[in-house]
Short mmCIF file of C-alpha atoms in Angstrom, two decimals:
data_model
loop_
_atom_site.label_atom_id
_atom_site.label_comp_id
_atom_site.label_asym_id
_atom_site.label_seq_id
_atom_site.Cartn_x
_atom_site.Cartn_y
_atom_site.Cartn_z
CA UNK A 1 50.12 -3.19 -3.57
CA UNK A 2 50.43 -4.81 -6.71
CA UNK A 3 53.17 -3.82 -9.06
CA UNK A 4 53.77 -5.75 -12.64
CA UNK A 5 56.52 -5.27 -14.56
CA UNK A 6 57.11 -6.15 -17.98
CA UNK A 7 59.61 -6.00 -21.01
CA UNK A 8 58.72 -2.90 -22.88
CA UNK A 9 61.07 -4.27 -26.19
CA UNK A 10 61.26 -7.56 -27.79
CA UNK A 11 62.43 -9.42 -24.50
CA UNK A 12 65.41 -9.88 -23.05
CA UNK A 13 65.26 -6.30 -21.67
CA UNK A 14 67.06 -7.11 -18.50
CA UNK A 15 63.52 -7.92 -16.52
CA UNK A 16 64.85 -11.14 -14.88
CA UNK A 17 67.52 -8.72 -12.81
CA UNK A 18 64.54 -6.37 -11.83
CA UNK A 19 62.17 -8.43 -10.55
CA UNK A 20 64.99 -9.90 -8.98
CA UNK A 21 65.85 -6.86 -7.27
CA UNK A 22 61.97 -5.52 -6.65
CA UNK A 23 60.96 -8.99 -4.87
CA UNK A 24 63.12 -7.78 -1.79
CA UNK A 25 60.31 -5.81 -0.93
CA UNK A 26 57.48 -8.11 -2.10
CA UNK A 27 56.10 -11.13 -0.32
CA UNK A 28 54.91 -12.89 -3.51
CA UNK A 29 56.55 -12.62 -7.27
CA UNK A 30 53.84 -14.70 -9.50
CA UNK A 31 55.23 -15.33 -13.50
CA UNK A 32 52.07 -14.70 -15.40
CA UNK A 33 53.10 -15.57 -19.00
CA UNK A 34 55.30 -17.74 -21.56
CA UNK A 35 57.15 -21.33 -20.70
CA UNK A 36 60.67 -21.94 -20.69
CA UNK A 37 61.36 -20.33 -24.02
CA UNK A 38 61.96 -17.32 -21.62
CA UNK A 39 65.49 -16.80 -20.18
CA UNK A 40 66.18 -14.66 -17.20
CA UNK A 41 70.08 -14.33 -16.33
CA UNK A 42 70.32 -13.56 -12.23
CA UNK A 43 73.31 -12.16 -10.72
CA UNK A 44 74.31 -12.40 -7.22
CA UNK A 45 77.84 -11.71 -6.14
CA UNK A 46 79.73 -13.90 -8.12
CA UNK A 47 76.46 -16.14 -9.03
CA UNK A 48 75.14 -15.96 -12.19
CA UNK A 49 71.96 -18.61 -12.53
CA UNK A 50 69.64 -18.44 -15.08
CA UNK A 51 65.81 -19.36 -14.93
CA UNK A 52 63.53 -20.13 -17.60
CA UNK A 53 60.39 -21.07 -15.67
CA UNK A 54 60.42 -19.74 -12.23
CA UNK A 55 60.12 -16.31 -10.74
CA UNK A 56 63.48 -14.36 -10.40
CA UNK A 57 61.85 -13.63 -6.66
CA UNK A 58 63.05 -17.21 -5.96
CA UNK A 59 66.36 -16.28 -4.49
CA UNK A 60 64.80 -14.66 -1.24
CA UNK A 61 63.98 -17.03 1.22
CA UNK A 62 61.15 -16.00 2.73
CA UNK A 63 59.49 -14.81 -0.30
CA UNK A 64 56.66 -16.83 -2.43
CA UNK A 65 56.77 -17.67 -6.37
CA UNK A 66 54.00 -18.85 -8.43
CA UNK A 67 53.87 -19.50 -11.59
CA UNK A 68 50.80 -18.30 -13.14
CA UNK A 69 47.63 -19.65 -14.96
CA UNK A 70 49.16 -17.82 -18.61
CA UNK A 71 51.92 -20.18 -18.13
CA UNK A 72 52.97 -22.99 -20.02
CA UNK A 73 54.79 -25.43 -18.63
CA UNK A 74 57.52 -28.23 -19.56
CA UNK A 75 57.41 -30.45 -16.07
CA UNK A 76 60.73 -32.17 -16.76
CA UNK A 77 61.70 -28.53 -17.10
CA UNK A 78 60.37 -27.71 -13.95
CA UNK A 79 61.78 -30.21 -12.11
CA UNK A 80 65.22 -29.57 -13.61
CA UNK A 81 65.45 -26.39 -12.54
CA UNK A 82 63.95 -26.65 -9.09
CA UNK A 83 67.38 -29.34 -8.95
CA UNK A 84 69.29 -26.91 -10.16
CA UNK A 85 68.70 -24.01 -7.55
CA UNK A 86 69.17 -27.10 -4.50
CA UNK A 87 71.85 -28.31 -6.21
CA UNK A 88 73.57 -24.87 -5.53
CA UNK A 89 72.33 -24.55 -2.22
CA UNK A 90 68.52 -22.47 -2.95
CA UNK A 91 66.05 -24.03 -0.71
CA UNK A 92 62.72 -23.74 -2.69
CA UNK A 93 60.66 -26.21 -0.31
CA UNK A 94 57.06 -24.85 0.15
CA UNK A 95 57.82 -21.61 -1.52
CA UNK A 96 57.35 -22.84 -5.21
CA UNK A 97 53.80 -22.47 -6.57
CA UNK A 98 51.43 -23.63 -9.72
CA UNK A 99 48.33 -22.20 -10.71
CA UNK A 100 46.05 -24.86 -11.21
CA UNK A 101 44.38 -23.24 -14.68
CA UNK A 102 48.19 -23.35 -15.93
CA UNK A 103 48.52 -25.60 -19.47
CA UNK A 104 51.57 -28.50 -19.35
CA UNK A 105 53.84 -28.72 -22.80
CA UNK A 106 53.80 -32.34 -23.28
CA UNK A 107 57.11 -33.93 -25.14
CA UNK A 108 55.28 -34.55 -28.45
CA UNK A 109 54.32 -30.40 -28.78
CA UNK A 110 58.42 -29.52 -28.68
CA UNK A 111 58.63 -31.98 -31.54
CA UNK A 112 55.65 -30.56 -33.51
CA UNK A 113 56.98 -27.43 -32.78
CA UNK A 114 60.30 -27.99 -34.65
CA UNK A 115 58.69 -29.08 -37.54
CA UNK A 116 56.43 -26.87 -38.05
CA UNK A 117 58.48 -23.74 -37.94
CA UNK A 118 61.20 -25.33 -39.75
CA UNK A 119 58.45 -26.20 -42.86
CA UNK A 120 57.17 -22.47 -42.64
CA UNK A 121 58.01 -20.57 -46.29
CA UNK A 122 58.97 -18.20 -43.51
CA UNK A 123 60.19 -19.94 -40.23
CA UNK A 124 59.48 -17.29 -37.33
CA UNK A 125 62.64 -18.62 -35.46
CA UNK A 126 60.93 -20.25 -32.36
CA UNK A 127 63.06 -21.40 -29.79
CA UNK A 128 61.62 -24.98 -30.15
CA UNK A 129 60.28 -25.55 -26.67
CA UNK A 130 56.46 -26.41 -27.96
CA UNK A 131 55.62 -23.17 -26.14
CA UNK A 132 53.43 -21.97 -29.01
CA UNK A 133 52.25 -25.93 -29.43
CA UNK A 134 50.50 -25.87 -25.86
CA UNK A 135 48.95 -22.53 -26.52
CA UNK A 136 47.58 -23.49 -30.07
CA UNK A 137 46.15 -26.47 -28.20
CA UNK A 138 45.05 -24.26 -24.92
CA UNK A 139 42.91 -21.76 -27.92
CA UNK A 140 41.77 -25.12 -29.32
CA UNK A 141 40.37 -26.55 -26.24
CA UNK A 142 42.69 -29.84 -26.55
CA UNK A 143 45.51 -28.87 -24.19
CA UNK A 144 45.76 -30.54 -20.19
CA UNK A 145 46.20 -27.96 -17.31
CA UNK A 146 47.11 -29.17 -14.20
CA UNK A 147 43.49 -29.19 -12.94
CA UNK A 148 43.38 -31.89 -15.20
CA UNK A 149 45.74 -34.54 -14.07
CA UNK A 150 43.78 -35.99 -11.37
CA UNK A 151 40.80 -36.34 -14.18
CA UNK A 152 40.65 -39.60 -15.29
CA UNK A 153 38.21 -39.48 -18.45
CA UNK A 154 40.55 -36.56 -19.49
CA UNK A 155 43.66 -38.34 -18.96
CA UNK A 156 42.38 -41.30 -20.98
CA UNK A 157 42.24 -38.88 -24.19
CA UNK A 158 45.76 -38.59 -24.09
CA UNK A 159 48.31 -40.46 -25.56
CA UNK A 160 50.25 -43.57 -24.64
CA UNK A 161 53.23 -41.91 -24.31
CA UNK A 162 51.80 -38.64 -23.01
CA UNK A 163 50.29 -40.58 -19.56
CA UNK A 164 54.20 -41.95 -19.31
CA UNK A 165 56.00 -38.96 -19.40
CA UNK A 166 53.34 -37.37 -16.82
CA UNK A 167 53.12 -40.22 -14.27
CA UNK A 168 56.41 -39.19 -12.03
CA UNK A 169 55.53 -35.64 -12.27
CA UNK A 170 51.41 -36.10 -11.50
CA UNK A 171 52.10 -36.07 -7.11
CA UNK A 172 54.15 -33.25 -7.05
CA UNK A 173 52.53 -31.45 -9.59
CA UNK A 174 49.74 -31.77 -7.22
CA UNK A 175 51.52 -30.74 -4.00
CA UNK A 176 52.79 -27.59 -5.57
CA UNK A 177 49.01 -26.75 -7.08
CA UNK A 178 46.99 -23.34 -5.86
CA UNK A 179 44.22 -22.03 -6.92
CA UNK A 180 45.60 -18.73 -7.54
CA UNK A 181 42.63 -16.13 -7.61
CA UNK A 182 42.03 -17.71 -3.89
CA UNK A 183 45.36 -17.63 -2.64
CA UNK A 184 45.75 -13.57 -4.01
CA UNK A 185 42.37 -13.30 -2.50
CA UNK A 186 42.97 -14.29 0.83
CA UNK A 187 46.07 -12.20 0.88
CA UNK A 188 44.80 -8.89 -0.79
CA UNK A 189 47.22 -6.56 1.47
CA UNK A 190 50.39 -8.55 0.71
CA UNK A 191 53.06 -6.72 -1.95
CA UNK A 192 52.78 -8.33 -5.21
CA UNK A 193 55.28 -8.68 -7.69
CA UNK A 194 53.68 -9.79 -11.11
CA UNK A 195 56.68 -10.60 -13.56
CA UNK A 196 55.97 -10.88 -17.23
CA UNK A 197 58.20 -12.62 -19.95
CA UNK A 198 59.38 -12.15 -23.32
CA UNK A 199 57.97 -8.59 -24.36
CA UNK A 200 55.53 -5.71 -25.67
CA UNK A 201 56.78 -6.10 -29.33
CA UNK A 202 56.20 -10.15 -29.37
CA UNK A 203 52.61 -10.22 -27.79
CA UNK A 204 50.24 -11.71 -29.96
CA UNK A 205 47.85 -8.96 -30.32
CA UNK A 206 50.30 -5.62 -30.18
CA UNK A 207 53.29 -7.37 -31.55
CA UNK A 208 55.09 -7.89 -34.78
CA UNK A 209 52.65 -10.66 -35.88
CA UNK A 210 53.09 -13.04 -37.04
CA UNK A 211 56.57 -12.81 -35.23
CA UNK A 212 55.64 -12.78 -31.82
CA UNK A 213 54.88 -15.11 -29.57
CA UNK A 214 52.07 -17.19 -28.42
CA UNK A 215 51.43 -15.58 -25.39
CA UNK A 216 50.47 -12.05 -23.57
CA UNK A 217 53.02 -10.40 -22.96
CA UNK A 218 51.90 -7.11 -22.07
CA UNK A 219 50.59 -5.75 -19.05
CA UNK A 220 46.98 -6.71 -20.00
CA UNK A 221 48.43 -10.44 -19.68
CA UNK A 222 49.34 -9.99 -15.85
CA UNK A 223 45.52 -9.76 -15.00
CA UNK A 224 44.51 -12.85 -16.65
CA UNK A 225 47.33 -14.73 -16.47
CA UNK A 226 47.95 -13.43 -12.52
CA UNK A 227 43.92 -14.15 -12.08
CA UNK A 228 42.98 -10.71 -10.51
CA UNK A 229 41.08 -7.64 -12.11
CA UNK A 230 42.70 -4.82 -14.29
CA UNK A 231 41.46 -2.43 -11.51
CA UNK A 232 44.11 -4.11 -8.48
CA UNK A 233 46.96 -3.65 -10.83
CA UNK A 234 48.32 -0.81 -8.73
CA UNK A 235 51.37 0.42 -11.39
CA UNK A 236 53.19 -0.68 -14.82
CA UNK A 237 56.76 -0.84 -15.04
CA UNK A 238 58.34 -1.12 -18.42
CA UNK A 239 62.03 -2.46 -19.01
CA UNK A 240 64.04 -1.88 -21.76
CA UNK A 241 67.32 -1.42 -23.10
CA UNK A 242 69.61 1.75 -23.88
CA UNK A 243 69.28 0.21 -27.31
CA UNK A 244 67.57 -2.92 -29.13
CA UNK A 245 67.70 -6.17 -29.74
CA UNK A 246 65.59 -9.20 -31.11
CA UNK A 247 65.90 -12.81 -31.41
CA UNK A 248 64.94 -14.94 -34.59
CA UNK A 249 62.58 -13.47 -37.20
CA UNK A 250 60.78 -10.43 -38.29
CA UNK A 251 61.37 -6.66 -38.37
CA UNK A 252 63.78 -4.43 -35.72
CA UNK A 253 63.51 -1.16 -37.66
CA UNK A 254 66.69 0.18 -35.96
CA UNK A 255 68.48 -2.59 -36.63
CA UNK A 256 72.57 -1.43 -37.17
CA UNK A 257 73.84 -2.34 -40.97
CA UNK A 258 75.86 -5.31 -40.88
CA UNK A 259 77.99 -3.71 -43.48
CA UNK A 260 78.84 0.16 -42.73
CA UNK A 261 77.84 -0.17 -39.11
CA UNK A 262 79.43 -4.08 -38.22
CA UNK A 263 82.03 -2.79 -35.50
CA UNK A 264 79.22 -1.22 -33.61
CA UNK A 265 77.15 -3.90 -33.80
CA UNK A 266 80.21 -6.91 -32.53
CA UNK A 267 80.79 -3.87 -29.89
CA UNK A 268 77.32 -4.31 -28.64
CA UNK A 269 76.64 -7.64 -29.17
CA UNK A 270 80.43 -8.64 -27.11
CA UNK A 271 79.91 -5.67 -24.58
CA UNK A 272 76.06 -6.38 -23.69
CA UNK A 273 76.65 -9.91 -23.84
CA UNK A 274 73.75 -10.20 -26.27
CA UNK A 275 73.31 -13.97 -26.83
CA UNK A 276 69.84 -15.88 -25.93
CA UNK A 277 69.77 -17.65 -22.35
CA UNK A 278 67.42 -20.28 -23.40
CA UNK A 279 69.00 -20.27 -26.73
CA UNK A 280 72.34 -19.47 -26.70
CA UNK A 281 71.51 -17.41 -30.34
CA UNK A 282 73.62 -14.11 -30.88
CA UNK A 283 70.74 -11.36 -30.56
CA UNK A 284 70.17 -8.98 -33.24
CA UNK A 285 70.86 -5.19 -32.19
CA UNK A 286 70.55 -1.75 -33.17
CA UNK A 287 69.52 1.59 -32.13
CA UNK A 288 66.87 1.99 -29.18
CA UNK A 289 64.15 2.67 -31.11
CA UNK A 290 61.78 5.15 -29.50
CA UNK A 291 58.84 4.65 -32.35
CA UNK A 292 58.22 1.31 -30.85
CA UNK A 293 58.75 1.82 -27.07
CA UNK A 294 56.39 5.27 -27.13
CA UNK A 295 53.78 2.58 -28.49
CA UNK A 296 54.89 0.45 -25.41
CA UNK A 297 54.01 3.19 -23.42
CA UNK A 298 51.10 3.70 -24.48
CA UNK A 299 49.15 0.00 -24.89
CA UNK A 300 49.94 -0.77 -21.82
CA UNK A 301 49.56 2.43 -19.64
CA UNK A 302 52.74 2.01 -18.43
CA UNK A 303 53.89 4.07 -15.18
CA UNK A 304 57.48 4.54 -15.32
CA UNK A 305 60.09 2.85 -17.88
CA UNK A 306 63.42 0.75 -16.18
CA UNK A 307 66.42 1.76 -18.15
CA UNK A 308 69.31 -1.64 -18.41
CA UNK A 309 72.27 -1.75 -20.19
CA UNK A 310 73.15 1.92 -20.01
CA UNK A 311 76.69 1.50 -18.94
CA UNK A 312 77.34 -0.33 -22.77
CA UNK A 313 77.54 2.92 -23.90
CA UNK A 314 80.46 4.13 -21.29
CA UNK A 315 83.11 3.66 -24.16
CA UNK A 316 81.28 5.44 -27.09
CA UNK A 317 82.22 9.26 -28.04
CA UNK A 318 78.22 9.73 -29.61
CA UNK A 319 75.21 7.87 -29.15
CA UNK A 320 72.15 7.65 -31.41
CA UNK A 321 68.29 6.85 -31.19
CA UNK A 322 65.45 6.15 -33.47
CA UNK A 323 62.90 9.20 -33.39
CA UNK A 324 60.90 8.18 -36.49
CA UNK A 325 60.76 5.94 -39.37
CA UNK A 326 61.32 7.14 -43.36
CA UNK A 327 59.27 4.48 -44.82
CA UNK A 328 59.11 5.52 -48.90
CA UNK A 329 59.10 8.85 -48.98
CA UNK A 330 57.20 9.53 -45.93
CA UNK A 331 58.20 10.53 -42.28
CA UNK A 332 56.14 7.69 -39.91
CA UNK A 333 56.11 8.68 -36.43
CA UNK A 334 53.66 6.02 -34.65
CA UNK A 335 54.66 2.40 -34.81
CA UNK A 336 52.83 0.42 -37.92
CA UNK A 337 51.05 -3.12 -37.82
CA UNK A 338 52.13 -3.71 -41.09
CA UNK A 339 54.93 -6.10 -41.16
CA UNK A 340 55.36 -5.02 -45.10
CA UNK A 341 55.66 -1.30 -43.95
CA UNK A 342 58.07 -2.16 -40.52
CA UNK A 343 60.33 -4.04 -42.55
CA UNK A 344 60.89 -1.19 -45.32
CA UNK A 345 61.36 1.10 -42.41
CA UNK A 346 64.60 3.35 -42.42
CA UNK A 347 65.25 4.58 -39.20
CA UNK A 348 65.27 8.25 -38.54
CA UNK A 349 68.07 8.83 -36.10
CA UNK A 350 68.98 11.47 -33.34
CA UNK A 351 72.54 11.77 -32.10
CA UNK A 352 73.56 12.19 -28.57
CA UNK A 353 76.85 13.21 -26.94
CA UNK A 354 78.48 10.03 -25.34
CA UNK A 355 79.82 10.36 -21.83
CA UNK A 356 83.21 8.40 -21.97
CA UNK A 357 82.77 7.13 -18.25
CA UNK A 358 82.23 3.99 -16.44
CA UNK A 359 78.70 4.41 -14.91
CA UNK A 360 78.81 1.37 -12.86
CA UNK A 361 80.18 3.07 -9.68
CA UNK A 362 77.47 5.21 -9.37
CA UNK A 363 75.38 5.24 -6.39
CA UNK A 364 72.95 7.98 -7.51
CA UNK A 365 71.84 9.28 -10.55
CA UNK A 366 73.14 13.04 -9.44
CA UNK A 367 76.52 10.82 -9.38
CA UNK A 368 75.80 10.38 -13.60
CA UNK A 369 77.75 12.73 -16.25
CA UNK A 370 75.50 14.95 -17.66
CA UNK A 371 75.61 13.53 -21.48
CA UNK A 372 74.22 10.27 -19.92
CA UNK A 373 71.54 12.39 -17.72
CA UNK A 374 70.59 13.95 -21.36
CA UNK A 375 70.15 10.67 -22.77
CA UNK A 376 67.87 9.78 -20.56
CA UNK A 377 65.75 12.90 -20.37
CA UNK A 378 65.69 13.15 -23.94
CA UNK A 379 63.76 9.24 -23.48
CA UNK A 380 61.64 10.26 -21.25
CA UNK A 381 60.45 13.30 -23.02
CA UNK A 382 59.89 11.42 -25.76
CA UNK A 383 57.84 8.76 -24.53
CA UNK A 384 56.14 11.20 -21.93
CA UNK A 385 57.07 8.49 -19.31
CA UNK A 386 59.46 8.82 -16.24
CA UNK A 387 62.73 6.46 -16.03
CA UNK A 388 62.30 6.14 -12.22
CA UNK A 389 65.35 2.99 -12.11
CA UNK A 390 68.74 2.71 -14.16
CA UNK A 391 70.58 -0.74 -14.38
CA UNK A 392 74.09 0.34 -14.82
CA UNK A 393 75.24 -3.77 -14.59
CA UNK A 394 74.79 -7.07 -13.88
CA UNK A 395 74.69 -6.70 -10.23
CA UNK A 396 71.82 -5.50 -7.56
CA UNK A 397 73.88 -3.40 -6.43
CA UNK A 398 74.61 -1.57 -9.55
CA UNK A 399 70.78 -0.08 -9.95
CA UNK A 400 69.75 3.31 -9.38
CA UNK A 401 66.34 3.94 -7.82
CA UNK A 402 65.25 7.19 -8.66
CA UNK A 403 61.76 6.50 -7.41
CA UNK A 404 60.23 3.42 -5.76
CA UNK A 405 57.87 1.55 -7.35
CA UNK A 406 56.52 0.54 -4.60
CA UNK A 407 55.02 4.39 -3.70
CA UNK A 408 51.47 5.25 -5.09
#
């Protein structure tokens, strides 16, 4: 079975914890998307390690990660944060993977990067890691995959100081290469985990262009960047947050006033621990806006929605949610392509009773006060799409499975 989950928001929906908590019953997790501009915060007892490149699956030892051919990827990265995980006592030896179609983010595209969006009339807020670089040279058929290394005549195009910075990465680079559509092929039974990053609302083609990301980030993405067909994609899963939250530039219709509504914003901000991983930027927040995740639903046929963050809300006496946009004077229910229109968007709330409980000792969602059960009803009513797992905290053990994804 092959399951792919993906952030149904802007990113940082909580996806890292997920797949992270999913790969216990898969026997390969491959990363089909992005570089390490994505951040994915892990939490194991009293562990917290965060990954930017490889698969949150990478904590279970008998379980493979691959990262995938719609990856970009920053070797001395790489090879940091393999260090990292043996440094504190993960053994990844023959369990790390690299599709051999995946591009490499040479040193010279983070500094192009920088400069680029920094000389923008309107910098899109990139996180600087030449991510968007590699795939501007991938689309212009300039960029080096790691096919490529052992090429000679196309290592000779390269720079000087590009053929330096590769040479102590070019062996194991090698050793860790697969051809992935082989490898999936020749295990076509096993339970796959494909893990997406960033999200919905920043993929190139359905996002908030031109303030999105270079990538695909939607489900589409898993099948080319995971090298199978649409039709093995078993099931969807989208994750997102009780409410939302973006990083850097360009519209979040629900976003709370910074004026009348500050308090609630410093609450959510301090409470969720909304600040970037790869970054370290506070996140913007606001209401969950379900405009923009119905549209989620629905571009990428998505099965059944993962709920995180919930329990921010234990403290709050009323709740609200974004049912439509007042953009002029007119009511917009669908979620616009026009930046123009997004950004002059007003959000049309809903207010919910809050529940004034802790949720995180729950160990079912029967165990839930009803004002959080109406919540998230009222969501999936509203986006016609079952919320079949709650994250109610950092920890595994603090998730509610109200349906397996792993059941057809």
């Amino acid at each position: 079975m092959k399951v792919v989950v993906i952030g149904a928001q802007w990113g940082d929906e909580g996806k890292g914890k997920i797949v992270d908590y999913l790969a216990k019953e898969a026997q390969i997790i491959v990363r089909f998307s992005g570089g390490a501009n994505a951040g994915h915060t892990i939490v194991i007892g009293n562990e917290e390690y965060a990954l930017h490149l490889i698969p949150s699956g990478v904590f279970y030892p008998d379980k493979m990660v691959i990262l995938g051919a719609g990856m970009v990827i920053d070797p001395a990265a790489l090879f940091s944060e393999l260090q990292m995980l043996k440094d504190r006592g993960i053994d990844t030896a023959g369990r790390v993977f690299i599709s051999d179609r995946a591009h490499i983010v040479l040193p010279r595209y983070i500094q192009i990067d920088k400069e680029r969006d920094a000389a923008r009339k309107k910098p899109i807020g990139t996180t600087g890691r030449g991510i968007g670089i590699t795939y501007s040279m991938k689309s212009d058929r300039d960029g080096i995959r790691v096919a490529d290394l052992l090429w000679k005549e196309k290592m000779d195009e390269l720079e000087p100081g590009d053929r330096e910075f590769l040479a102590p990465y070019l062996e194991p680079l090698q050793e860790m290469s697969v051809d992935l559509a082989t490898y999936l092929m020749h295990r076509k039974n096993a339970q796959v985990l494909f893990e997406g990053a960033q999200g919905t609302l920043l993929d190139l083609d359905l996002g908030t262009y031109p303030f999105v990301s270079s990538g695909m980030s939607c489900a589409a993405g898993a099948a080319v960047g995971g090298c199978v067909g649409p039709r093995a994609i078993d099931k969807v899963l989208g994750v997102f947050k009780a409410y939302s939250t973006r990083v850097g530039n360009g519209p979040l219709p629900s976003e709370f006033d910074t004026g009348s509504e500050d308090e609630l914003y410093r609450f959510v901000r301090d409470t969720g621990r909304e600040y970037g991983v790869t970054t370290g930027r506070p996140r913007r927040c606001g209401y969950l806006d379900l405009v923009s995740l119905r549209y989620a639903c629905l571009t990428n046929s998505i099965d059944s929605l993962v709920m995180t963050h919930l329990d921010v809300y234990d403290a709050l006496e009323e709740i609200k949610a974004c049912t439509a946009y007042r953009i002029g004077d007119k009511i917009v229910e669908n979620f616009p392509a026009s930046i123009d229109e997004l950004n002059r968007a007003k959000p049309v709330l809903r207010s919910f009773r809050g529940w004034k409980k802790p949720l995180s000792g729950a160990l079912t969602y029967e165990e839930f006060p009803e004002a959080a059960m109406e919540y998230i009803e009222f969501i999936e009513r509203f986006c016609e799409t079952p919320i079949d797992i709650v994250s109610v905290g950092y920890d595994r053990k603090e998730t509610i499975i109200r349906k397996s994804p792993w059941t057809k």
